[in-house]
JSON list of C-alpha atoms in Angstrom, two decimals:
[
{"chain": "X", "resi": 1114, "resn": "UNK", "atom": "CA", "xyz": [128.28, 113.33, 93.99]},
{"chain": "X", "resi": 1115, "resn": "UNK", "atom": "CA", "xyz": [125.61, 110.70, 93.36]},
{"chain": "X", "resi": 1116, "resn": "UNK", "atom": "CA", "xyz": [126.78, 108.73, 96.39]},
{"chain": "X", "resi": 1117, "resn": "UNK", "atom": "CA", "xyz": [126.48, 111.78, 98.65]},
{"chain": "X", "resi": 1118, "resn": "UNK", "atom": "CA", "xyz": [123.01, 112.52, 97.30]},
{"chain": "X", "resi": 1119, "resn": "UNK", "atom": "CA", "xyz": [121.79, 108.94, 97.82]},
{"chain": "X", "resi": 1120, "resn": "UNK", "atom": "CA", "xyz": [123.32, 108.86, 101.31]},
{"chain": "X", "resi": 1121, "resn": "UNK", "atom": "CA", "xyz": [121.55, 112.08, 102.20]},
{"chain": "X", "resi": 1122, "resn": "UNK", "atom": "CA", "xyz": [118.21, 110.68, 101.03]},
{"chain": "X", "resi": 1123, "resn": "UNK", "atom": "CA", "xyz": [118.82, 107.47, 102.95]},
{"chain": "X", "resi": 1124, "resn": "UNK", "atom": "CA", "xyz": [119.53, 109.40, 106.14]},
{"chain": "X", "resi": 1125, "resn": "UNK", "atom": "CA", "xyz": [116.33, 111.39, 105.71]},
{"chain": "X", "resi": 1126, "resn": "UNK", "atom": "CA", "xyz": [114.40, 108.17, 105.10]},
{"chain": "X", "resi": 1127, "resn": "UNK", "atom": "CA", "xyz": [115.88, 106.45, 108.15]},
{"chain": "X", "resi": 1128, "resn": "UNK", "atom": "CA", "xyz": [115.10, 109.48, 110.30]},
{"chain": "X", "resi": 1129, "resn": "UNK", "atom": "CA", "xyz": [111.45, 109.51, 109.17]},
{"chain": "X", "resi": 1130, "resn": "UNK", "atom": "CA", "xyz": [110.86, 105.76, 108.78]},
{"chain": "X", "resi": 1131, "resn": "UNK", "atom": "CA", "xyz": [108.80, 105.36, 111.96]},
{"chain": "X", "resi": 1132, "resn": "UNK", "atom": "CA", "xyz": [106.63, 108.37, 111.22]},
{"chain": "X", "resi": 1133, "resn": "UNK", "atom": "CA", "xyz": [103.93, 109.02, 108.65]},
{"chain": "X", "resi": 1134, "resn": "UNK", "atom": "CA", "xyz": [105.04, 108.91, 104.99]},
{"chain": "X", "resi": 1135, "resn": "UNK", "atom": "CA", "xyz": [103.89, 112.50, 104.57]},
{"chain": "X", "resi": 1136, "resn": "UNK", "atom": "CA", "xyz": [106.56, 113.63, 107.05]},
{"chain": "X", "resi": 1137, "resn": "UNK", "atom": "CA", "xyz": [109.18, 111.90, 104.91]},
{"chain": "X", "resi": 1138, "resn": "UNK", "atom": "CA", "xyz": [107.73, 113.59, 101.83]},
{"chain": "X", "resi": 1139, "resn": "UNK", "atom": "CA", "xyz": [107.83, 116.99, 103.56]},
{"chain": "X", "resi": 1140, "resn": "UNK", "atom": "CA", "xyz": [111.49, 116.47, 104.43]},
{"chain": "X", "resi": 1141, "resn": "UNK", "atom": "CA", "xyz": [112.28, 115.54, 100.82]},
{"chain": "X", "resi": 1142, "resn": "UNK", "atom": "CA", "xyz": [110.33, 118.55, 99.55]},
{"chain": "X", "resi": 1143, "resn": "UNK", "atom": "CA", "xyz": [112.46, 120.74, 101.79]},
{"chain": "X", "resi": 1144, "resn": "UNK", "atom": "CA", "xyz": [115.61, 119.26, 100.24]},
{"chain": "X", "resi": 1145, "resn": "UNK", "atom": "CA", "xyz": [114.12, 119.80, 96.80]},
{"chain": "X", "resi": 1146, "resn": "UNK", "atom": "CA", "xyz": [113.49, 123.49, 97.50]},
{"chain": "X", "resi": 1147, "resn": "UNK", "atom": "CA", "xyz": [116.88, 124.03, 99.15]},
{"chain": "X", "resi": 1148, "resn": "UNK", "atom": "CA", "xyz": [118.54, 125.05, 95.89]},
{"chain": "X", "resi": 1149, "resn": "UNK", "atom": "CA", "xyz": [121.55, 122.89, 96.76]},
{"chain": "X", "resi": 1150, "resn": "UNK", "atom": "CA", "xyz": [120.94, 120.10, 94.27]},
{"chain": "X", "resi": 1151, "resn": "UNK", "atom": "CA", "xyz": [122.22, 119.74, 90.74]},
{"chain": "X", "resi": 1152, "resn": "UNK", "atom": "CA", "xyz": [119.63, 119.28, 88.00]},
{"chain": "X", "resi": 1153, "resn": "UNK", "atom": "CA", "xyz": [119.98, 115.48, 87.77]},
{"chain": "X", "resi": 1154, "resn": "UNK", "atom": "CA", "xyz": [119.51, 115.11, 91.53]},
{"chain": "X", "resi": 1155, "resn": "UNK", "atom": "CA", "xyz": [116.48, 117.40, 91.47]},
{"chain": "X", "resi": 1156, "resn": "UNK", "atom": "CA", "xyz": [115.00, 115.20, 88.74]},
{"chain": "X", "resi": 1157, "resn": "UNK", "atom": "CA", "xyz": [115.58, 112.00, 90.72]},
{"chain": "X", "resi": 1158, "resn": "UNK", "atom": "CA", "xyz": [114.11, 113.61, 93.80]},
{"chain": "X", "resi": 1159, "resn": "UNK", "atom": "CA", "xyz": [111.06, 114.85, 91.91]},
{"chain": "X", "resi": 1160, "resn": "UNK", "atom": "CA", "xyz": [110.46, 111.33, 90.56]},
{"chain": "X", "resi": 1161, "resn": "UNK", "atom": "CA", "xyz": [110.87, 109.88, 94.04]},
{"chain": "X", "resi": 1162, "resn": "UNK", "atom": "CA", "xyz": [108.41, 112.42, 95.44]},
{"chain": "X", "resi": 1163, "resn": "UNK", "atom": "CA", "xyz": [106.01, 111.48, 92.65]},
{"chain": "X", "resi": 1164, "resn": "UNK", "atom": "CA", "xyz": [106.32, 107.83, 93.58]},
{"chain": "X", "resi": 1165, "resn": "UNK", "atom": "CA", "xyz": [105.73, 108.59, 97.25]},
{"chain": "X", "resi": 1166, "resn": "UNK", "atom": "CA", "xyz": [102.70, 110.77, 96.48]},
{"chain": "X", "resi": 1167, "resn": "UNK", "atom": "CA", "xyz": [101.32, 108.04, 94.20]},
{"chain": "X", "resi": 1168, "resn": "UNK", "atom": "CA", "xyz": [101.77, 105.44, 96.95]},
{"chain": "X", "resi": 1169, "resn": "UNK", "atom": "CA", "xyz": [99.84, 107.75, 99.28]},
{"chain": "X", "resi": 1170, "resn": "UNK", "atom": "CA", "xyz": [97.09, 108.11, 96.65]},
{"chain": "X", "resi": 1171, "resn": "UNK", "atom": "CA", "xyz": [97.87, 111.81, 96.28]},
{"chain": "X", "resi": 1172, "resn": "UNK", "atom": "CA", "xyz": [97.52, 111.59, 92.52]},
{"chain": "X", "resi": 1173, "resn": "UNK", "atom": "CA", "xyz": [97.44, 115.28, 91.52]},
{"chain": "X", "resi": 1174, "resn": "UNK", "atom": "CA", "xyz": [100.62, 115.90, 93.54]},
{"chain": "X", "resi": 1175, "resn": "UNK", "atom": "CA", "xyz": [102.23, 112.79, 92.04]},
{"chain": "X", "resi": 1176, "resn": "UNK", "atom": "CA", "xyz": [101.48, 114.02, 88.52]},
{"chain": "X", "resi": 1177, "resn": "UNK", "atom": "CA", "xyz": [102.93, 117.42, 89.35]},
{"chain": "X", "resi": 1178, "resn": "UNK", "atom": "CA", "xyz": [106.15, 115.87, 90.68]},
{"chain": "X", "resi": 1179, "resn": "UNK", "atom": "CA", "xyz": [106.40, 113.56, 87.67]},
{"chain": "X", "resi": 1180, "resn": "UNK", "atom": "CA", "xyz": [106.00, 116.50, 85.29]},
{"chain": "X", "resi": 1181, "resn": "UNK", "atom": "CA", "xyz": [108.78, 118.32, 87.12]},
{"chain": "X", "resi": 1182, "resn": "UNK", "atom": "CA", "xyz": [111.01, 115.24, 86.86]},
{"chain": "X", "resi": 1183, "resn": "UNK", "atom": "CA", "xyz": [110.55, 115.13, 83.07]},
{"chain": "X", "resi": 1184, "resn": "UNK", "atom": "CA", "xyz": [111.27, 118.83, 82.70]},
{"chain": "X", "resi": 1185, "resn": "UNK", "atom": "CA", "xyz": [114.52, 118.36, 84.61]},
{"chain": "X", "resi": 1186, "resn": "UNK", "atom": "CA", "xyz": [115.52, 115.10, 82.94]},
{"chain": "X", "resi": 1187, "resn": "UNK", "atom": "CA", "xyz": [113.89, 114.16, 79.62]},
{"chain": "X", "resi": 1188, "resn": "UNK", "atom": "CA", "xyz": [115.51, 110.72, 79.87]},
{"chain": "X", "resi": 1189, "resn": "UNK", "atom": "CA", "xyz": [112.82, 109.89, 82.45]},
{"chain": "X", "resi": 1190, "resn": "UNK", "atom": "CA", "xyz": [110.00, 110.57, 79.98]},
{"chain": "X", "resi": 1191, "resn": "UNK", "atom": "CA", "xyz": [108.87, 107.00, 79.27]},
{"chain": "X", "resi": 1192, "resn": "UNK", "atom": "CA", "xyz": [108.88, 105.81, 82.87]},
{"chain": "X", "resi": 1193, "resn": "UNK", "atom": "CA", "xyz": [107.22, 108.99, 84.11]},
{"chain": "X", "resi": 1194, "resn": "UNK", "atom": "CA", "xyz": [104.61, 108.95, 81.34]},
{"chain": "X", "resi": 1195, "resn": "UNK", "atom": "CA", "xyz": [103.72, 105.41, 82.38]},
{"chain": "X", "resi": 1196, "resn": "UNK", "atom": "CA", "xyz": [103.43, 106.49, 86.02]},
{"chain": "X", "resi": 1197, "resn": "UNK", "atom": "CA", "xyz": [101.26, 109.50, 85.11]},
{"chain": "X", "resi": 1198, "resn": "UNK", "atom": "CA", "xyz": [98.99, 107.15, 83.17]},
{"chain": "X", "resi": 1199, "resn": "UNK", "atom": "CA", "xyz": [98.69, 104.92, 86.22]},
{"chain": "X", "resi": 1200, "resn": "UNK", "atom": "CA", "xyz": [97.66, 107.93, 88.31]},
{"chain": "X", "resi": 1201, "resn": "UNK", "atom": "CA", "xyz": [94.85, 108.67, 85.87]},
{"chain": "X", "resi": 1202, "resn": "UNK", "atom": "CA", "xyz": [93.84, 105.01, 85.90]},
{"chain": "X", "resi": 1203, "resn": "UNK", "atom": "CA", "xyz": [93.73, 104.95, 89.71]},
{"chain": "X", "resi": 1204, "resn": "UNK", "atom": "CA", "xyz": [91.40, 107.97, 89.73]},
{"chain": "X", "resi": 1205, "resn": "UNK", "atom": "CA", "xyz": [89.05, 106.41, 87.20]},
{"chain": "X", "resi": 1206, "resn": "UNK", "atom": "CA", "xyz": [90.03, 108.70, 84.35]},
{"chain": "X", "resi": 1207, "resn": "UNK", "atom": "CA", "xyz": [90.38, 105.77, 81.96]},
{"chain": "X", "resi": 1208, "resn": "UNK", "atom": "CA", "xyz": [90.36, 107.68, 78.66]},
{"chain": "X", "resi": 1209, "resn": "UNK", "atom": "CA", "xyz": [93.24, 109.86, 79.83]},
{"chain": "X", "resi": 1210, "resn": "UNK", "atom": "CA", "xyz": [95.04, 106.85, 81.25]},
{"chain": "X", "resi": 1211, "resn": "UNK", "atom": "CA", "xyz": [94.79, 104.91, 77.98]},
{"chain": "X", "resi": 1212, "resn": "UNK", "atom": "CA", "xyz": [96.00, 107.94, 76.04]},
{"chain": "X", "resi": 1213, "resn": "UNK", "atom": "CA", "xyz": [98.99, 108.43, 78.36]},
{"chain": "X", "resi": 1214, "resn": "UNK", "atom": "CA", "xyz": [99.87, 104.72, 78.28]},
{"chain": "X", "resi": 1215, "resn": "UNK", "atom": "CA", "xyz": [99.97, 104.85, 74.49]},
{"chain": "X", "resi": 1216, "resn": "UNK", "atom": "CA", "xyz": [102.40, 107.79, 74.59]},
{"chain": "X", "resi": 1217, "resn": "UNK", "atom": "CA", "xyz": [105.14, 105.70, 76.21]},
{"chain": "X", "resi": 1218, "resn": "UNK", "atom": "CA", "xyz": [107.83, 105.18, 73.58]},
{"chain": "X", "resi": 1219, "resn": "UNK", "atom": "CA", "xyz": [110.98, 103.64, 75.08]},
{"chain": "X", "resi": 1220, "resn": "UNK", "atom": "CA", "xyz": [111.57, 100.09, 76.31]},
{"chain": "X", "resi": 1221, "resn": "UNK", "atom": "CA", "xyz": [110.74, 98.52, 78.63]},
{"chain": "X", "resi": 1222, "resn": "UNK", "atom": "CA", "xyz": [108.04, 101.03, 79.48]},
{"chain": "X", "resi": 1223, "resn": "UNK", "atom": "CA", "xyz": [106.58, 101.06, 75.96]},
{"chain": "X", "resi": 1224, "resn": "UNK", "atom": "CA", "xyz": [105.40, 97.44, 76.07]},
{"chain": "X", "resi": 1225, "resn": "UNK", "atom": "CA", "xyz": [104.08, 97.89, 79.61]},
{"chain": "X", "resi": 1226, "resn": "UNK", "atom": "CA", "xyz": [102.22, 101.00, 78.52]},
{"chain": "X", "resi": 1227, "resn": "UNK", "atom": "CA", "xyz": [100.66, 99.38, 75.47]},
{"chain": "X", "resi": 1228, "resn": "UNK", "atom": "CA", "xyz": [99.60, 96.31, 77.45]},
{"chain": "X", "resi": 1229, "resn": "UNK", "atom": "CA", "xyz": [98.04, 98.51, 80.14]},
{"chain": "X", "resi": 1230, "resn": "UNK", "atom": "CA", "xyz": [96.26, 100.59, 77.48]},
{"chain": "X", "resi": 1231, "resn": "UNK", "atom": "CA", "xyz": [94.90, 97.47, 75.78]},
{"chain": "X", "resi": 1232, "resn": "UNK", "atom": "CA", "xyz": [93.61, 96.08, 79.07]},
{"chain": "X", "resi": 1233, "resn": "UNK", "atom": "CA", "xyz": [91.92, 99.40, 79.89]},
{"chain": "X", "resi": 1234, "resn": "UNK", "atom": "CA", "xyz": [90.33, 99.57, 76.46]},
{"chain": "X", "resi": 1235, "resn": "UNK", "atom": "CA", "xyz": [89.19, 95.98, 76.77]},
{"chain": "X", "resi": 1236, "resn": "UNK", "atom": "CA", "xyz": [87.55, 96.70, 80.16]},
{"chain": "X", "resi": 1237, "resn": "UNK", "atom": "CA", "xyz": [85.71, 99.61, 78.49]},
{"chain": "X", "resi": 1238, "resn": "UNK", "atom": "CA", "xyz": [84.42, 97.27, 75.76]},
{"chain": "X", "resi": 1239, "resn": "UNK", "atom": "CA", "xyz": [86.52, 99.05, 73.16]},
{"chain": "X", "resi": 1240, "resn": "UNK", "atom": "CA", "xyz": [87.52, 95.69, 71.79]},
{"chain": "X", "resi": 1241, "resn": "UNK", "atom": "CA", "xyz": [88.63, 96.83, 68.33]},
{"chain": "X", "resi": 1242, "resn": "UNK", "atom": "CA", "xyz": [91.02, 99.37, 69.87]},
{"chain": "X", "resi": 1243, "resn": "UNK", "atom": "CA", "xyz": [92.40, 96.76, 72.28]},
{"chain": "X", "resi": 1244, "resn": "UNK", "atom": "CA", "xyz": [92.73, 94.27, 69.43]},
{"chain": "X", "resi": 1245, "resn": "UNK", "atom": "CA", "xyz": [94.71, 96.78, 67.35]},
{"chain": "X", "resi": 1246, "resn": "UNK", "atom": "CA", "xyz": [97.22, 97.20, 70.18]},
{"chain": "X", "resi": 1247, "resn": "UNK", "atom": "CA", "xyz": [97.53, 93.44, 70.68]},
{"chain": "X", "resi": 1248, "resn": "UNK", "atom": "CA", "xyz": [98.07, 93.00, 66.95]},
{"chain": "X", "resi": 1249, "resn": "UNK", "atom": "CA", "xyz": [100.82, 95.60, 67.06]},
{"chain": "X", "resi": 1250, "resn": "UNK", "atom": "CA", "xyz": [102.56, 93.78, 69.92]},
{"chain": "X", "resi": 1251, "resn": "UNK", "atom": "CA", "xyz": [102.12, 90.20, 68.77]},
{"chain": "X", "resi": 1252, "resn": "UNK", "atom": "CA", "xyz": [104.60, 90.58, 65.92]},
{"chain": "X", "resi": 1253, "resn": "UNK", "atom": "CA", "xyz": [107.29, 92.19, 68.02]},
{"chain": "X", "resi": 1254, "resn": "UNK", "atom": "CA", "xyz": [110.26, 90.28, 69.42]},
{"chain": "X", "resi": 1255, "resn": "UNK", "atom": "CA", "xyz": [109.19, 90.65, 73.06]},
{"chain": "X", "resi": 1256, "resn": "UNK", "atom": "CA", "xyz": [108.94, 88.05, 75.82]},
{"chain": "X", "resi": 1257, "resn": "UNK", "atom": "CA", "xyz": [105.22, 88.80, 76.15]},
{"chain": "X", "resi": 1258, "resn": "UNK", "atom": "CA", "xyz": [104.44, 87.94, 72.49]},
{"chain": "X", "resi": 1259, "resn": "UNK", "atom": "CA", "xyz": [103.04, 84.45, 73.22]},
{"chain": "X", "resi": 1260, "resn": "UNK", "atom": "CA", "xyz": [100.87, 85.79, 76.02]},
{"chain": "X", "resi": 1261, "resn": "UNK", "atom": "CA", "xyz": [99.65, 88.63, 73.79]},
{"chain": "X", "resi": 1262, "resn": "UNK", "atom": "CA", "xyz": [98.81, 86.04, 71.11]},
{"chain": "X", "resi": 1263, "resn": "UNK", "atom": "CA", "xyz": [96.70, 84.15, 73.66]},
{"chain": "X", "resi": 1264, "resn": "UNK", "atom": "CA", "xyz": [94.92, 87.34, 74.74]},
{"chain": "X", "resi": 1265, "resn": "UNK", "atom": "CA", "xyz": [94.29, 88.24, 71.12]},
{"chain": "X", "resi": 1266, "resn": "UNK", "atom": "CA", "xyz": [92.83, 84.80, 70.47]},
{"chain": "X", "resi": 1267, "resn": "UNK", "atom": "CA", "xyz": [90.61, 85.06, 73.54]},
{"chain": "X", "resi": 1268, "resn": "UNK", "atom": "CA", "xyz": [89.48, 88.53, 72.51]},
{"chain": "X", "resi": 1269, "resn": "UNK", "atom": "CA", "xyz": [88.52, 87.20, 69.09]},
{"chain": "X", "resi": 1270, "resn": "UNK", "atom": "CA", "xyz": [86.80, 84.18, 70.64]},
{"chain": "X", "resi": 1271, "resn": "UNK", "atom": "CA", "xyz": [89.27, 81.78, 69.07]},
{"chain": "X", "resi": 1272, "resn": "UNK", "atom": "CA", "xyz": [90.43, 78.59, 70.72]},
{"chain": "X", "resi": 1273, "resn": "UNK", "atom": "CA", "xyz": [94.02, 78.86, 71.91]},
{"chain": "X", "resi": 1274, "resn": "UNK", "atom": "CA", "xyz": [96.30, 75.89, 71.32]}
]
């Protein structure tokens, strides 16, 4: 059951809490390879391993775990796509990061992805591309619309009221 799975992960985490994070990851990888988990649990575990690898700045491994998570559970696609994009951003691969951010399609990750892509493009002086994304978002019924309007005005050099 989900409760049993979460309890098992918690026990592993508690056992390895005092040690290096990589030991915790190794223990989770062992569970992942055990063949005892149902598909949905393998997907959650792969995502968790991706998150842990990302936190440890092990970006290629994180991307690999995230890709496995999506293969096992397509419902994770938007969140995992966003996280893959952030891995590329952290390694300075900004073109790939912006492309991945723009591939995020489901809320709430879609807005986060587009905002991150626009900021990356803006930092690369690709102002027209960033402006196009802000224009796309400004008309949407999202909490960030007013902030996006301000950023768009600043990008265009307009005074913001």
